[in-house]
CSV table of C-alpha atoms in Angstrom, one decimal:
chain,number,residue,atom,x,y,z
J,6,MET,CA,-62.4,20.9,20.2
J,7,PRO,CA,-64.1,21.1,23.7
J,8,LEU,CA,-63.3,24.2,25.7
J,9,THR,CA,-61.3,23.8,28.8
J,10,PRO,CA,-63.1,25.1,31.9
J,11,ARG,CA,-61.9,28.4,33.4
J,12,PRO,CA,-59.7,28.1,36.5
J,13,ALA,CA,-62.5,29.2,38.8
J,14,ALA,CA,-64.9,26.5,37.4
J,15,ARG,CA,-62.2,23.9,37.7
J,16,ARG,CA,-61.6,24.8,41.4
J,17,LEU,CA,-65.4,24.5,42.0
J,18,LEU,CA,-65.6,21.2,40.3
J,19,LEU,CA,-62.6,19.9,42.2
J,20,THR,CA,-64.2,21.0,45.5
J,21,LEU,CA,-67.5,19.3,44.6
J,22,LEU,CA,-65.6,16.1,43.6
J,23,ALA,CA,-63.7,16.2,46.9
J,24,GLY,CA,-66.9,16.5,48.8
J,25,VAL,CA,-68.5,13.5,47.0
J,26,LEU,CA,-65.4,11.4,47.6
J,27,ALA,CA,-65.1,12.4,51.3
J,28,ALA,CA,-68.9,11.6,51.8
J,29,GLY,CA,-68.2,8.2,50.4
J,30,GLY,CA,-65.3,7.7,52.8
J,31,LEU,CA,-62.7,7.4,50.1
J,32,LEU,CA,-60.7,10.5,49.3
J,33,ALA,CA,-58.0,10.2,46.6
J,34,VAL,CA,-54.5,10.7,47.9
J,35,THR,CA,-52.2,12.9,45.9
J,36,GLY,CA,-48.7,11.6,45.9
J,37,GLY,CA,-46.5,14.6,45.6
J,38,GLY,CA,-43.9,15.6,43.1
J,39,ALA,CA,-40.9,17.2,44.6
J,40,GLU,CA,-41.0,19.4,47.7
J,41,GLY,CA,-43.0,22.6,47.5
J,42,GLY,CA,-44.9,21.5,44.4
J,43,ARG,CA,-41.8,21.6,42.2
J,44,GLU,CA,-41.3,19.2,39.4
J,45,PRO,CA,-39.5,16.0,40.5
J,46,LEU,CA,-35.8,15.9,39.7
J,47,PRO,CA,-34.1,13.4,37.5
J,48,VAL,CA,-32.0,10.7,39.1
J,49,PRO,CA,-28.2,11.2,39.2
J,50,ARG,CA,-26.4,10.2,36.1
J,51,ALA,CA,-24.5,6.9,35.9
J,52,ASP,CA,-20.8,6.9,36.3
J,53,CYS,CA,-19.7,5.1,33.1
J,54,GLY,CA,-16.6,2.9,33.4
J,55,LYS,CA,-14.3,1.0,31.0
J,56,GLY,CA,-15.7,-0.1,27.7
J,57,SER,CA,-18.6,2.4,27.8
J,58,ARG,CA,-19.8,4.5,24.9
J,59,PRO,CA,-21.7,7.2,26.8
J,60,GLU,CA,-24.4,9.5,25.6
J,61,THR,CA,-23.3,12.8,24.1
J,62,ASP,CA,-26.1,15.0,25.4
J,63,ILE,CA,-28.3,15.3,28.5
J,64,GLN,CA,-29.2,12.0,30.2
J,65,GLY,CA,-31.4,9.9,28.0
J,66,ARG,CA,-31.3,12.0,24.9
J,67,VAL,CA,-30.1,10.9,21.4
J,68,PRO,CA,-29.8,14.3,19.6
J,69,ALA,CA,-30.4,14.8,15.8
J,70,SER,CA,-26.8,15.9,15.5
J,71,ASP,CA,-25.7,12.3,16.4
J,72,TYR,CA,-27.6,11.1,13.4
J,73,ALA,CA,-26.0,13.7,11.2
J,74,SER,CA,-22.5,12.9,12.4
J,75,GLY,CA,-22.9,9.1,12.3
J,76,ARG,CA,-22.3,8.8,16.0
J,77,VAL,CA,-25.7,7.1,16.5
J,78,ASP,CA,-24.5,4.0,14.5
J,79,SER,CA,-22.2,3.0,17.3
J,80,GLY,CA,-25.0,3.0,19.9
J,81,TYR,CA,-24.8,4.1,23.5
J,82,ARG,CA,-23.8,1.9,26.4
J,83,CYS,CA,-22.8,2.6,30.0
J,84,ASN,CA,-21.5,-0.2,32.2
J,85,ALA,CA,-23.3,-2.7,29.8
J,86,ARG,CA,-22.5,-4.6,26.6
J,87,ALA,CA,-24.5,-6.8,24.3
J,88,VAL,CA,-24.0,-10.6,24.8
J,89,SER,CA,-26.3,-11.4,21.9
J,90,HIS,CA,-28.9,-9.9,19.6
J,91,ARG,CA,-31.7,-11.7,17.8
J,92,GLY,CA,-34.4,-10.6,15.4
J,93,THR,CA,-35.5,-7.2,14.1
J,94,SER,CA,-38.6,-6.3,16.1
J,95,GLY,CA,-40.1,-6.6,19.5
J,96,GLY,CA,-43.2,-5.8,21.5
J,97,PHE,CA,-44.1,-5.2,25.2
J,98,LYS,CA,-42.9,-8.2,27.2
J,99,VAL,CA,-39.9,-10.4,27.6
J,100,HIS,CA,-40.0,-13.5,29.9
J,101,ARG,CA,-37.4,-15.9,31.1
J,102,PHE,CA,-38.2,-19.5,32.2
J,103,THR,CA,-36.3,-22.6,33.1
J,104,ASP,CA,-38.3,-25.8,32.5
J,105,ALA,CA,-38.4,-29.1,34.4
J,106,LYS,CA,-35.6,-30.5,32.2
J,107,GLY,CA,-33.3,-27.5,32.9
J,108,HIS,CA,-33.7,-25.7,29.6
J,109,THR,CA,-33.8,-21.9,29.7
J,110,CYS,CA,-36.0,-20.0,27.3
J,111,ALA,CA,-37.0,-16.5,26.4
J,112,PHE,CA,-40.5,-15.6,25.3
J,113,TYR,CA,-41.2,-12.2,23.6
J,114,ASP,CA,-44.0,-10.7,21.5
J,115,SER,CA,-42.7,-9.6,18.1
J,116,THR,CA,-45.0,-6.6,17.4
J,117,LEU,CA,-46.4,-3.5,19.1
J,118,VAL,CA,-49.7,-3.2,17.2
J,119,PHE,CA,-50.7,-5.8,14.6
J,120,PRO,CA,-50.0,-5.5,11.7
J,121,ARG,CA,-47.4,-2.8,12.2
J,122,ASP,CA,-44.4,-5.1,11.6
J,123,LEU,CA,-46.1,-7.5,9.2
J,124,VAL,CA,-43.6,-6.8,6.3
J,125,TYR,CA,-40.5,-6.8,8.4
J,126,ASN,CA,-41.4,-9.8,10.6
J,127,VAL,CA,-41.4,-12.3,7.6
J,128,ARG,CA,-37.9,-13.5,8.7
J,129,SER,CA,-38.6,-14.0,12.4
J,130,GLY,CA,-42.3,-14.8,12.2
J,131,LEU,CA,-45.2,-12.8,13.5
J,132,GLY,CA,-46.3,-13.9,16.9
J,133,VAL,CA,-44.7,-14.8,20.2
J,134,ILE,CA,-41.1,-15.8,19.6
J,135,VAL,CA,-39.5,-18.6,21.7
J,136,LEU,CA,-35.7,-18.6,22.0
J,137,ALA,CA,-33.6,-21.4,23.5
J,138,MET,CA,-31.2,-19.5,25.7
J,139,ASP,CA,-29.0,-22.3,27.1
J,140,ASP,CA,-26.1,-20.6,25.3
J,141,PRO,CA,-26.8,-16.9,25.7
J,142,LYS,CA,-24.3,-16.0,23.1
J,143,ARG,CA,-26.2,-18.0,20.5
J,144,PRO,CA,-30.0,-17.7,21.0
J,145,ARG,CA,-31.9,-20.2,18.9
J,146,GLN,CA,-35.4,-19.7,17.8
J,147,THR,CA,-37.3,-23.0,18.5
J,148,ALA,CA,-40.9,-21.9,18.0
J,149,THR,CA,-43.2,-19.1,17.0
J,150,LEU,CA,-46.6,-19.1,18.7
J,151,VAL,CA,-49.2,-18.0,16.2
J,152,THR,CA,-52.6,-18.7,17.8
J,153,PRO,CA,-54.9,-15.6,17.8
J,154,ALA,CA,-53.8,-14.0,21.1
J,155,MET,CA,-50.2,-14.6,20.4
J,156,GLN,CA,-50.4,-12.9,17.0
J,157,SER,CA,-51.5,-9.7,18.8
J,158,PRO,CA,-51.2,-9.9,22.6
J,159,HIS,CA,-50.5,-6.2,22.9
J,160,GLU,CA,-49.5,-5.8,26.6
J,161,SER,CA,-51.1,-8.9,28.0
J,162,LEU,CA,-48.4,-11.6,27.6
J,163,LEU,CA,-47.6,-13.0,31.1
J,164,LEU,CA,-45.8,-16.0,32.6
J,165,ASN,CA,-46.7,-17.7,35.8
J,166,ARG,CA,-43.6,-19.6,36.9
J,167,ARG,CA,-45.2,-21.5,39.6
J,168,ARG,CA,-47.5,-23.4,37.2
J,169,GLY,CA,-45.4,-23.0,34.0
J,170,LEU,CA,-48.2,-21.2,32.1
J,171,LEU,CA,-47.7,-18.6,29.4
J,172,VAL,CA,-50.9,-16.7,28.7
J,173,ALA,CA,-52.1,-13.8,26.6
J,174,SER,CA,-55.3,-12.2,25.4
J,175,LEU,CA,-55.9,-10.9,21.9
J,176,GLY,CA,-55.6,-7.1,22.2
J,177,THR,CA,-56.2,-3.8,20.7
J,178,ALA,CA,-57.4,-2.3,17.4
J,179,ALA,CA,-59.8,-0.9,20.0
J,180,THR,CA,-59.3,-4.1,22.0
J,181,TYR,CA,-60.4,-6.9,19.7
J,182,PRO,CA,-62.4,-9.8,21.1
J,183,GLY,CA,-60.3,-11.0,24.0
J,184,VAL,CA,-59.4,-14.5,22.8
J,185,LEU,CA,-57.4,-16.1,25.6
J,186,ASP,CA,-54.5,-18.5,24.7
J,187,VAL,CA,-53.0,-20.7,27.4
J,188,TYR,CA,-49.7,-22.6,26.9
J,189,ASP,CA,-47.9,-25.1,29.0
J,190,VAL,CA,-44.1,-24.3,29.1
J,191,LYS,CA,-43.2,-26.3,32.2
J,192,SER,CA,-42.5,-29.6,30.5
J,193,ASP,CA,-40.5,-28.2,27.5
J,194,CYS,CA,-40.2,-24.4,27.3
J,195,ARG,CA,-38.6,-24.7,23.8
J,196,ARG,CA,-41.8,-26.1,22.4
J,197,PRO,CA,-44.8,-24.7,24.3
J,198,LYS,CA,-47.9,-26.8,24.2
J,199,LEU,CA,-51.3,-25.1,23.5
J,200,LEU,CA,-53.8,-26.0,26.2
J,201,SER,CA,-56.7,-23.8,25.2
J,202,SER,CA,-57.8,-20.9,23.0
J,203,THR,CA,-61.1,-19.5,24.0
J,204,PRO,CA,-63.0,-16.1,24.0
J,205,SER,CA,-63.0,-16.0,27.8
J,206,GLY,CA,-61.0,-12.7,28.0
J,207,VAL,CA,-64.0,-10.7,26.7
J,208,LEU,CA,-61.8,-7.8,25.5
J,209,GLY,CA,-58.0,-7.5,25.4
J,210,HIS,CA,-55.2,-5.0,26.0
J,211,GLU,CA,-53.4,-5.5,29.4
J,212,SER,CA,-53.5,-8.2,32.1
J,213,GLY,CA,-52.6,-9.6,35.5
J,214,PHE,CA,-51.8,-13.0,36.9
J,215,ALA,CA,-52.5,-14.1,40.5
J,216,PRO,CA,-49.4,-15.4,42.2
J,217,ASP,CA,-50.8,-18.9,42.5
J,218,GLY,CA,-51.5,-19.1,38.8
J,219,ARG,CA,-55.2,-19.9,39.3
J,220,THR,CA,-56.7,-16.6,38.1
J,221,PHE,CA,-55.8,-14.6,35.0
J,222,TRP,CA,-57.2,-11.1,34.7
J,223,THR,CA,-57.8,-9.1,31.5
J,224,ALA,CA,-58.1,-5.3,31.4
J,225,SER,CA,-59.3,-3.7,28.2
J,226,THR,CA,-58.6,-0.1,29.2
J,227,SER,CA,-61.9,0.8,27.5
J,228,GLY,CA,-64.1,-0.3,30.3
J,229,THR,CA,-63.9,-4.0,31.2
J,230,LEU,CA,-62.1,-6.0,33.9
J,231,VAL,CA,-62.4,-9.8,33.8
J,232,ALA,CA,-61.2,-12.5,36.2
J,233,ILE,CA,-60.7,-15.9,34.5
J,234,ASP,CA,-60.4,-19.2,36.4
J,235,LEU,CA,-57.4,-21.2,35.2
J,236,ALA,CA,-57.6,-24.0,37.8
J,237,ASP,CA,-58.1,-26.2,34.7
J,238,PRO,CA,-56.1,-24.3,32.0
J,239,ARG,CA,-57.8,-26.4,29.3
J,240,LEU,CA,-61.2,-24.9,30.4
J,241,PRO,CA,-60.8,-21.2,31.2
J,242,THR,CA,-63.9,-19.8,32.9
J,243,PRO,CA,-64.7,-16.2,33.5
J,244,VAL,CA,-65.8,-15.8,37.1
J,245,MET,CA,-66.2,-12.0,37.3
J,246,VAL,CA,-66.8,-9.2,34.7
J,247,GLN,CA,-66.7,-5.6,35.9
J,248,PRO,CA,-67.7,-2.8,33.5
J,249,GLY,CA,-66.9,0.9,33.7
J,250,VAL,CA,-63.2,0.8,34.7
J,251,GLY,CA,-60.2,2.0,32.8
J,252,TYR,CA,-57.4,-0.2,34.1
J,253,HIS,CA,-54.1,-0.9,32.5
J,254,GLY,CA,-51.5,-3.3,34.1
J,255,LEU,CA,-52.7,-5.3,37.1
J,256,ARG,CA,-50.2,-6.6,39.7
J,257,PHE,CA,-50.7,-8.4,43.0
J,258,SER,CA,-49.5,-8.6,46.6
J,259,ALA,CA,-47.6,-11.8,47.4
J,260,ASP,CA,-50.6,-13.4,49.0
J,261,GLY,CA,-52.8,-12.4,46.0
J,262,ASP,CA,-55.4,-10.6,48.1
J,263,THR,CA,-54.5,-7.1,47.0
J,264,MET,CA,-54.5,-5.8,43.4
J,265,TYR,CA,-52.5,-2.8,42.3
J,266,ALA,CA,-54.2,-1.5,39.2
J,267,ALA,CA,-52.8,1.2,36.9
J,268,ASN,CA,-55.7,3.5,36.3
J,269,ILE,CA,-55.6,5.4,33.0
J,270,GLY,CA,-58.4,7.7,34.1
J,271,ASN,CA,-61.8,8.5,32.7
J,272,PRO,CA,-61.7,10.6,29.5
J,273,ASP,CA,-65.1,11.9,30.3
J,274,LEU,CA,-63.7,13.7,33.4
J,275,ALA,CA,-60.4,14.7,31.9
J,276,ALA,CA,-61.9,17.6,30.0
J,277,LEU,CA,-62.9,19.0,33.3
J,278,ASP,CA,-59.2,18.8,34.5
J,279,LEU,CA,-60.2,16.4,37.2
J,280,MET,CA,-57.6,13.8,36.2
J,281,GLY,CA,-60.4,11.3,35.8
J,282,GLY,CA,-58.9,9.0,38.5
J,283,THR,CA,-55.5,8.8,36.7
J,284,GLY,CA,-53.0,7.0,38.9
J,285,LEU,CA,-53.1,3.9,41.1
J,286,ASP,CA,-56.1,2.0,42.4
J,287,ILE,CA,-55.5,-0.4,45.2
J,288,LEU,CA,-58.2,-3.1,45.5
J,289,ASP,CA,-59.1,-6.1,47.7
J,290,VAL,CA,-59.7,-9.0,45.4
J,291,SER,CA,-59.5,-11.8,48.0
J,292,ALA,CA,-63.2,-12.7,47.6
J,293,VAL,CA,-62.8,-13.1,43.8
J,294,HIS,CA,-59.7,-15.3,44.2
J,295,ASP,CA,-61.6,-17.3,46.8
J,296,ARG,CA,-64.4,-17.8,44.3
J,297,VAL,CA,-67.1,-16.2,46.4
J,298,VAL,CA,-70.2,-16.1,44.2
J,299,GLY,CA,-71.0,-12.6,43.0
J,300,ALA,CA,-67.8,-11.2,44.5
J,301,MET,CA,-66.3,-7.9,43.0
J,302,PRO,CA,-63.1,-6.0,43.8
J,303,THR,CA,-63.3,-3.6,46.8
J,304,LEU,CA,-61.6,-0.3,46.3
J,305,LEU,CA,-59.2,0.4,49.3
J,306,SER,CA,-57.6,3.6,48.0
J,307,LYS,CA,-56.6,5.8,45.1
J,308,LEU,CA,-53.3,7.6,44.6
J,309,THR,CA,-52.6,10.3,42.1
J,310,TRP,CA,-49.5,12.4,41.3
J,311,PRO,CA,-49.2,15.9,39.7
J,312,GLU,CA,-47.1,14.8,36.7
J,313,ALA,CA,-49.2,11.8,35.7
J,314,SER,CA,-49.4,10.8,32.1
J,315,ILE,CA,-50.7,7.2,31.4
J,316,PRO,CA,-50.0,4.8,34.3
J,317,GLN,CA,-48.8,1.5,32.8
J,318,SER,CA,-48.1,-0.9,35.6
J,319,ALA,CA,-46.9,-1.1,39.3
J,320,GLU,CA,-44.5,-3.9,40.1
J,321,PRO,CA,-44.6,-4.9,43.8
J,322,PHE,CA,-41.4,-5.5,45.8
J,323,THR,CA,-40.2,-5.4,49.4
J,324,GLN,CA,-37.2,-3.6,50.8
J,325,ASP,CA,-36.0,-3.9,54.4
J,326,GLY,CA,-39.4,-5.3,55.4
J,327,HIS,CA,-41.5,-2.6,53.7
J,328,ASP,CA,-43.8,-3.0,50.8
J,329,TYR,CA,-43.3,-0.9,47.7
J,330,LEU,CA,-44.4,-0.6,44.1
J,331,LEU,CA,-42.2,0.4,41.2
J,332,GLU,CA,-44.7,2.3,39.0
J,333,MET,CA,-44.2,3.6,35.5
J,334,ASP,CA,-46.2,5.9,33.4
J,335,GLU,CA,-46.0,5.6,29.6
J,336,TYR,CA,-45.9,8.4,27.1
J,337,ALA,CA,-48.2,11.5,27.2
J,338,ASP,CA,-51.7,11.7,28.4
J,339,LEU,CA,-53.9,11.0,25.4
J,340,PHE,CA,-57.0,12.4,27.1
J,341,SER,CA,-55.8,15.6,28.6
J,342,LEU,CA,-56.7,18.9,26.9
J,343,LYS,CA,-53.7,20.4,28.6
J,344,GLY,CA,-51.5,18.8,26.0
J,345,ALA,CA,-52.2,16.2,23.4
J,346,SER,CA,-49.8,13.3,23.0
J,347,ASP,CA,-48.3,14.8,19.9
J,348,GLN,CA,-47.6,18.2,21.5
J,349,PRO,CA,-44.3,19.1,23.2
J,350,ASP,CA,-45.9,20.4,26.4
J,351,ALA,CA,-47.6,17.0,27.1
J,352,PRO,CA,-46.8,15.7,30.6
J,353,VAL,CA,-44.2,12.9,31.1
J,354,GLY,CA,-45.0,10.8,34.1
J,355,ALA,CA,-42.0,8.6,34.0
J,356,GLY,CA,-41.6,6.4,37.1
J,357,ARG,CA,-41.8,6.4,40.9
J,358,ILE,CA,-41.5,4.2,44.0
J,359,ILE,CA,-44.6,4.1,46.1
J,360,ASN,CA,-44.9,2.9,49.7
J,361,VAL,CA,-47.9,0.5,50.2
J,362,ASP,CA,-47.3,-0.7,53.7
J,363,ASP,CA,-50.8,0.5,54.4
J,364,PRO,CA,-52.8,-0.1,51.3
J,365,ARG,CA,-55.4,2.4,52.4
J,366,HIS,CA,-52.7,5.2,52.6
J,367,PRO,CA,-50.1,4.8,49.9
J,368,PHE,CA,-47.6,7.5,49.2
J,369,VAL,CA,-44.8,8.3,46.7
J,370,VAL,CA,-41.3,7.8,48.1
J,371,SER,CA,-39.1,8.8,45.1
J,372,HIS,CA,-39.0,9.3,41.4
J,373,LEU,CA,-37.3,7.6,38.4
J,374,ARG,CA,-36.8,10.3,35.8
J,375,LEU,CA,-34.1,11.1,33.3
J,376,GLU,CA,-33.0,14.6,32.3
J,377,ALA,CA,-34.7,14.1,28.9
J,378,HIS,CA,-38.1,13.8,30.7
J,379,GLN,CA,-38.0,17.2,32.4
J,380,PRO,CA,-40.6,19.8,31.2
J,381,GLU,CA,-37.9,22.5,30.6
J,382,VAL,CA,-36.4,20.4,27.8
J,383,HIS,CA,-39.2,18.1,26.7
J,384,GLY,CA,-40.7,20.6,24.4
J,385,GLY,CA,-37.5,22.2,23.3
J,386,GLU,CA,-34.9,21.3,20.7
J,387,GLN,CA,-35.1,17.6,21.5
J,388,TYR,CA,-38.6,17.5,20.2
J,389,THR,CA,-37.1,17.4,16.7
J,390,ASP,CA,-35.0,14.3,17.4
J,391,PRO,CA,-35.9,11.3,15.3
J,392,GLY,CA,-39.0,9.6,16.9
J,393,ALA,CA,-39.4,12.3,19.5
J,394,ASN,CA,-42.6,13.8,18.1
J,395,PHE,CA,-44.4,10.5,17.3
J,396,PRO,CA,-47.3,10.2,19.8
J,397,ALA,CA,-46.6,6.6,21.0
J,398,GLN,CA,-42.9,7.0,21.1
J,399,GLY,CA,-40.8,9.9,22.3
J,400,TYR,CA,-38.8,10.5,25.5
J,401,ALA,CA,-40.9,8.7,28.0
J,402,GLY,CA,-41.2,5.5,30.0
J,403,HIS,CA,-43.1,2.3,29.4
J,404,TYR,CA,-42.3,-0.8,31.6
J,405,CYS,CA,-40.1,-1.5,34.6
J,406,SER,CA,-39.2,-4.8,36.4
J,407,VAL,CA,-37.0,-6.1,39.2
J,408,PRO,CA,-35.0,-9.3,39.3
J,409,LYS,CA,-36.6,-10.6,42.5
J,410,ARG,CA,-39.5,-9.6,44.7
J,411,THR,CA,-37.6,-9.5,48.0
J,412,ASP,CA,-34.9,-6.9,48.6
J,413,PRO,CA,-34.0,-6.2,44.9
J,414,LYS,CA,-31.0,-3.8,44.5
J,415,ILE,CA,-31.6,-3.0,40.9
J,416,ALA,CA,-34.5,-2.1,38.6
J,417,GLY,CA,-34.6,-2.1,34.8
J,418,CYS,CA,-36.9,0.2,32.8
J,419,SER,CA,-37.5,0.4,29.0
J,420,MET,CA,-37.7,4.1,28.3
J,421,ILE,CA,-38.6,4.2,24.6
J,422,LEU,CA,-36.2,6.6,22.8
J,423,SER,CA,-33.7,6.4,25.7
J,424,GLY,CA,-33.4,2.6,25.5
J,425,LEU,CA,-32.9,0.2,28.5
J,426,ARG,CA,-32.1,2.1,31.8
J,427,LEU,CA,-30.8,0.4,35.0
J,428,PHE,CA,-31.2,2.0,38.4
J,429,ASP,CA,-29.8,1.2,41.9
J,430,ILE,CA,-32.9,1.1,44.1
J,431,SER,CA,-31.3,-0.3,47.3
J,432,ASP,CA,-32.0,3.1,48.8
J,433,VAL,CA,-35.6,3.5,47.8
J,434,GLU,CA,-35.6,7.2,48.7
J,435,HIS,CA,-32.6,8.0,46.6
J,436,PRO,CA,-32.5,5.8,43.4
J,437,ARG,CA,-29.7,6.5,41.0
J,438,GLU,CA,-28.9,5.4,37.4
J,439,VAL,CA,-26.0,2.9,37.2
J,440,ALA,CA,-26.1,1.7,33.6
J,441,TYR,CA,-27.9,1.9,30.2
J,442,PHE,CA,-27.9,0.4,26.7
J,443,ASN,CA,-29.4,2.0,23.7
J,444,ARG,CA,-29.3,1.1,19.9
J,445,PRO,CA,-31.2,3.7,18.0
J,446,GLN,CA,-32.0,3.0,14.3
J,447,ARG,CA,-31.7,5.5,11.5
J,448,PRO,CA,-35.0,6.7,10.0
J,449,GLY,CA,-35.8,4.7,6.9
J,450,SER,CA,-33.4,1.9,7.8
J,451,ARG,CA,-36.1,-0.8,7.3
J,452,PRO,CA,-39.6,-1.1,5.8
J,453,SER,CA,-42.2,-0.5,8.4
J,454,PHE,CA,-45.3,1.6,9.0
J,455,PRO,CA,-44.9,4.0,10.6
J,456,ASP,CA,-41.3,4.6,9.6
J,457,VAL,CA,-38.6,3.4,11.9
J,458,ALA,CA,-36.8,6.2,13.7
J,459,GLY,CA,-34.6,6.0,16.8
J,460,SER,CA,-35.2,3.5,19.5
J,461,TYR,CA,-38.5,2.0,20.5
J,462,ALA,CA,-37.8,0.2,23.8
J,463,MET,CA,-41.2,-0.7,25.2
J,464,SER,CA,-40.7,-4.2,26.8
J,465,ALA,CA,-40.7,-5.2,30.5
J,466,PRO,CA,-37.2,-6.6,31.0
J,467,ALA,CA,-36.4,-10.1,32.1
J,468,TRP,CA,-33.4,-11.0,34.2
J,469,ASP,CA,-30.5,-13.6,34.2
J,470,PRO,CA,-29.0,-13.1,37.6
J,471,LYS,CA,-26.5,-15.9,37.4
J,472,ARG,CA,-24.9,-14.4,34.3
J,473,GLY,CA,-25.4,-10.8,35.4
J,474,SER,CA,-27.6,-10.0,32.4
J,475,VAL,CA,-30.9,-8.4,31.5
J,476,TRP,CA,-33.0,-9.2,28.5
J,477,TYR,CA,-35.3,-6.7,26.6
J,478,THR,CA,-36.6,-6.0,23.2
J,479,ASP,CA,-36.7,-2.9,21.0
J,480,ALA,CA,-39.6,-2.7,18.5
J,481,ASN,CA,-37.2,-1.2,16.0
J,482,SER,CA,-34.3,-3.7,16.3
J,483,GLY,CA,-35.2,-6.9,18.2
J,484,PHE,CA,-34.2,-8.9,21.2
J,485,TYR,CA,-31.0,-8.1,23.3
J,486,ASP,CA,-29.2,-10.0,26.0
J,487,VAL,CA,-27.3,-7.2,27.8
J,488,LYS,CA,-24.5,-8.0,30.3
J,489,LEU,CA,-23.9,-5.5,33.2
J,490,THR,CA,-20.2,-4.6,33.5
J,491,ASN,CA,-17.8,-2.6,35.7
J,492,GLY,CA,-19.2,-4.2,38.9
J,493,ILE,CA,-22.8,-3.3,38.3
J,494,ALA,CA,-23.8,-7.0,38.0
J,495,LYS,CA,-23.1,-7.4,41.7
J,496,LEU,CA,-26.5,-5.6,42.2
J,497,LEU,CA,-28.1,-8.8,40.8
J,498,ARG,CA,-26.6,-11.1,43.4
């Protein structure tokens, strides 16, 4: 194992790096944790009302004792209840769409990493599942998309509502060739129509979709960023390929000119304790979207934070006329020698709200953390809870979303072992938890590799504001339509 540099050497290297960045006119901004360098605090607990079955331990934890007593079999809910449940597995994304005929559908990927759920997915089908949701109490599977990218989209499945396009690139097993599948869902969402399946994505893993639906971006995390022209979705055409970047989720300003890229960092620099750029990169991509020949993204700023793990994505929204990002880190930092992902002292980045009014000077406004994420407990007794010590699971975050881009009052986050968590973000400086829903599974409850244990909530939630519901999937138990209760649904209206 490589040796970690001594503190004096690290300080020297940091000083040299700062000088290089400053000379280039771009110094990375460090978005703080709490005041005085202290670890950020968890948000206030939800006040659970009638019909709730609250957690029995600290916020977000499902202790091993609940498995032993049988309490876990009843699940955990606070100001939320299940309207319906479908299937037995899920992946990274859930999307909601109403087509030209008024039919409402859900789209979700059915597996985390192909062929992890191959045996257990025989019933529902391996691929992207299409559910008719006109009657939310009785979801009806109308199609399973099984073209190459839809078999293993990893984190790339995205929907552009403006154009009615559902797109994904074939991802991981060290990224696969990035076959890009493009479907039309506008005419009949219940039966998506394949428009093209081409190798235009280069490599797969994560993605981004320009607001106008004309450019789809693929990010491999292992070094490539590709912009693909979808003006004609039957003939996807790469218009830009950038090597040497480690980007995860890609999101955009409303006008499409600015990209917010989750930067997983550079593993070659991580051994030097330099964070390797881990955090948020803000880039001007207007020239690429305008199809200027030879155009490349222009870096405007970089933002880091002390408790960073693996930045996943940063969802843009506005609140009271100000521009923000809802950013979430996933589990532990795989590259850091300070704590490998399967060690209890690994960092848990969780989530934060970032002000981007000035894209050249972003800053962290507040944090979305649970008590189970805090360093004083993360490596303690809870490390022995089912699923807690598996590197890609554990008590951590994965994806967040908001029901609308302008003045949302609520955010939903999938927080893996802690299930679906709902936060009031109407006061961006003081977010608070208002609801949660969690259905952990007993170890060995179904055939899978690795073994099923606890919850595995990884998906970006989708929203049904009219019915006061949120949709998400758990890799260990399937698709859920969850209704908010005890007045919390008013935050959706």
